Amino acid sequence: MTISTRRLTFMSLFLATALAAGIHSPQLRAQDDMLDEADDALQMDDINLEGKLSPSERLRQRREKLEERNKIMVEKKIEDIRVKQEIALTNKLQDAFGKSLNNLNEDKVQQEVKVVQAAPVAPQPVVAPAPVVETKIIEVEKPVVKEEKKSKVIPFIGAQSIKGDKTDFETKMNIGATVETFVLPQLSAGLGIGYSTMDITDTANAYLNNGSVIGSGYYSSFSGGRKMSYDKLSIEANSKFFLTVDSKVKPFAGLGLSYNRSNLKYDDNGNGYNYNGINYGSEGFSSTSMAASAKLGAEVDFSETVGLNIDLSYAKTLSSGLSNKADTTSSNPDQVRLQNVTKSIEDSDITTIAAGLVVRF
């Protein structure tokens, strides 16, 4: 055997011994214990040093097997780490889910949630917890239904003008009240009562009775005229049509029909004057009439229940003297005078302006 051949053989034996010693080192033996399955799959066959491959080829094959084995070990180790991380993450999710349930039910049911986690034999897929559907009861407020006030009462105060061919008077007081209700959205019907008074001075200086002039003592007793007082009680049914009912100012037009009872008398008690058996001072006359009226006005709302009513009306008598009563005989010229003045008032044009407080209910 030549020297070069001896050297090559020596080097081959040396390298084979070194590799054999490295394969069975304590570090590799520890890895073999952790990866039994990889050891079985990668069990290396004994290397025949006397084979036909050159020493370098045999060493290369052993190195490749070692590299493949080492790769499998690293992948196994990485997989173990991932399994541990997945287990830890699953535990955290389960703890968080349990705490959320406790917080939701803390006012109703106190429930203890225990989670038992078994060590998995093999990696298991992580199942996401079912979503929690929170049911909330929302209380919907009932819409406020505005209560419609269809009825109202209107107390009023005003002034009245009475003008005719022989009359021109103004009342000193005109008061009353009306109750109305809506029969249609824009149409109302009502019933009211009114009372008016006025004072009159009769300055006529000639009274005739059967063609004879009253004694001269009459003129000396009533030279300044005789004082009269007039009062009238009215009951009226009316109807109003409102141009609008949705605004604060509600203009209207209306019609009315009234029953009127008036009284006219002298207030001076006759000053003690008597003539031809007639005692002057006890005269008085009452009369009944029917009148129709037309109205224009408006209501102004201050709130839902309170408002202001302004009313202008014009009235005309339809029939006068339906019933009447004289306090003395017709032979008394002043009794006849009261009768004539009452008829003049009833036949006059009567204009009334009034303002009232509207109270709805």
mmCIF file of N, CA, C and O in Angstrom, residues 8-9 11-13 15-16 19 47-49 51-64:
data_model
loop_
_atom_site.group_PDB
_atom_site.id
_atom_site.type_symbol
_atom_site.label_atom_id
_atom_site.label_comp_id
_atom_site.label_asym_id
_atom_site.label_seq_id
_atom_site.Cartn_x
_atom_site.Cartn_y
_atom_site.Cartn_z
ATOM 1 N N LEU A 8 -4.976 8.624 2.937
ATOM 2 C CA LEU A 8 -6.415 8.771 2.658
ATOM 3 C C LEU A 8 -7.260 7.884 3.561
ATOM 4 O O LEU A 8 -8.299 8.287 4.094
ATOM 5 N N THR A 9 -6.791 6.655 3.757
ATOM 6 C CA THR A 9 -7.534 5.732 4.635
ATOM 7 C C THR A 9 -7.575 6.246 6.055
ATOM 8 O O THR A 9 -8.577 6.186 6.760
ATOM 9 N N MET A 11 -7.367 9.363 7.100
ATOM 10 C CA MET A 11 -8.254 10.532 7.213
ATOM 11 C C MET A 11 -9.719 10.089 7.198
ATOM 12 O O MET A 11 -10.555 10.631 7.928
ATOM 13 N N SER A 12 -10.023 9.092 6.379
ATOM 14 C CA SER A 12 -11.425 8.622 6.342
ATOM 15 C C SER A 12 -11.846 8.029 7.664
ATOM 16 O O SER A 12 -12.942 8.282 8.178
ATOM 17 N N LEU A 13 -11.022 7.245 8.275
ATOM 18 C CA LEU A 13 -11.335 6.660 9.575
ATOM 19 C C LEU A 13 -11.491 7.736 10.628
ATOM 20 O O LEU A 13 -12.343 7.653 11.509
ATOM 21 N N LEU A 15 -12.424 10.896 10.239
ATOM 22 C CA LEU A 15 -13.671 11.644 10.076
ATOM 23 C C LEU A 15 -14.881 10.802 10.473
ATOM 24 O O LEU A 15 -15.827 11.288 11.098
ATOM 25 N N ALA A 16 -14.854 9.518 10.134
ATOM 26 C CA ALA A 16 -15.969 8.652 10.510
ATOM 27 C C ALA A 16 -16.110 8.544 12.002
ATOM 28 O O ALA A 16 -17.220 8.555 12.558
ATOM 29 N N LEU A 19 -17.597 11.855 13.369
ATOM 30 C CA LEU A 19 -19.044 11.980 13.100
ATOM 31 C C LEU A 19 -19.854 11.068 13.994
ATOM 32 O O LEU A 19 -20.911 11.433 14.501
ATOM 33 N N ILE A 47 -23.861 3.087 8.235
ATOM 34 C CA ILE A 47 -23.106 3.502 7.037
ATOM 35 C C ILE A 47 -21.972 2.504 6.821
ATOM 36 O O ILE A 47 -21.143 2.272 7.701
ATOM 37 N N ASN A 48 -22.007 1.970 5.659
ATOM 38 C CA ASN A 48 -20.966 1.008 5.291
ATOM 39 C C ASN A 48 -19.767 1.776 4.783
ATOM 40 O O ASN A 48 -19.803 2.395 3.696
ATOM 41 N N LEU A 49 -18.727 1.755 5.594
ATOM 42 C CA LEU A 49 -17.512 2.496 5.215
ATOM 43 C C LEU A 49 -16.756 1.827 4.092
ATOM 44 O O LEU A 49 -15.873 2.447 3.471
ATOM 45 N N GLY A 51 -18.172 0.726 1.392
ATOM 46 C CA GLY A 51 -18.929 0.778 0.159
ATOM 47 C C GLY A 51 -18.144 1.379 -0.979
ATOM 48 O O GLY A 51 -16.978 1.753 -0.841
ATOM 49 N N LYS A 52 -18.871 1.484 -2.088
ATOM 50 C CA LYS A 52 -18.206 1.979 -3.278
ATOM 51 C C LYS A 52 -18.101 3.486 -3.287
ATOM 52 O O LYS A 52 -17.328 4.036 -4.088
ATOM 53 N N LEU A 53 -18.961 4.221 -2.425
ATOM 54 C CA LEU A 53 -18.876 5.680 -2.418
ATOM 55 C C LEU A 53 -17.567 6.117 -1.808
ATOM 56 O O LEU A 53 -17.023 5.479 -0.916
ATOM 57 N N SER A 54 -17.181 7.255 -2.276
ATOM 58 C CA SER A 54 -15.955 7.835 -1.729
ATOM 59 C C SER A 54 -16.226 8.348 -0.333
ATOM 60 O O SER A 54 -17.387 8.602 0.044
ATOM 61 N N PRO A 55 -15.233 8.519 0.471
ATOM 62 C CA PRO A 55 -15.453 9.042 1.832
ATOM 63 C C PRO A 55 -16.171 10.372 1.845
ATOM 64 O O PRO A 55 -17.023 10.622 2.706
ATOM 65 N N SER A 56 -15.885 11.272 0.929
ATOM 66 C CA SER A 56 -16.547 12.593 0.920
ATOM 67 C C SER A 56 -18.049 12.460 0.607
ATOM 68 O O SER A 56 -18.883 13.165 1.180
ATOM 69 N N GLU A 57 -18.379 11.496 -0.289
ATOM 70 C CA GLU A 57 -19.784 11.281 -0.624
ATOM 71 C C GLU A 57 -20.540 10.708 0.556
ATOM 72 O O GLU A 57 -21.678 11.075 0.833
ATOM 73 N N ARG A 58 -19.925 9.780 1.242
ATOM 74 C CA ARG A 58 -20.581 9.210 2.411
ATOM 75 C C ARG A 58 -20.788 10.261 3.487
ATOM 76 O O ARG A 58 -21.816 10.300 4.152
ATOM 77 N N LEU A 59 -19.764 11.119 3.687
ATOM 78 C CA LEU A 59 -19.927 12.185 4.682
ATOM 79 C C LEU A 59 -21.046 13.178 4.284
ATOM 80 O O LEU A 59 -21.803 13.669 5.127
ATOM 81 N N ARG A 60 -21.132 13.443 3.017
ATOM 82 C CA ARG A 60 -22.183 14.371 2.547
ATOM 83 C C ARG A 60 -23.587 13.801 2.814
ATOM 84 O O ARG A 60 -24.501 14.512 3.256
ATOM 85 N N GLN A 61 -23.763 12.492 2.540
ATOM 86 C CA GLN A 61 -25.070 11.869 2.782
ATOM 87 C C GLN A 61 -25.431 11.914 4.250
ATOM 88 O O GLN A 61 -26.578 12.184 4.630
ATOM 89 N N ARG A 62 -24.445 11.636 5.114
ATOM 90 C CA ARG A 62 -24.724 11.704 6.563
ATOM 91 C C ARG A 62 -25.071 13.122 6.983
ATOM 92 O O ARG A 62 -25.950 13.345 7.818
ATOM 93 N N ARG A 63 -24.375 14.082 6.414
ATOM 94 C CA ARG A 63 -24.667 15.487 6.769
ATOM 95 C C ARG A 63 -26.087 15.855 6.341
ATOM 96 O O ARG A 63 -26.818 16.533 7.092
ATOM 97 N N GLU A 64 -26.498 15.445 5.173
ATOM 98 C CA GLU A 64 -27.850 15.786 4.703
ATOM 99 C C GLU A 64 -28.912 15.159 5.585
ATOM 100 O O GLU A 64 -29.940 15.770 5.875
#
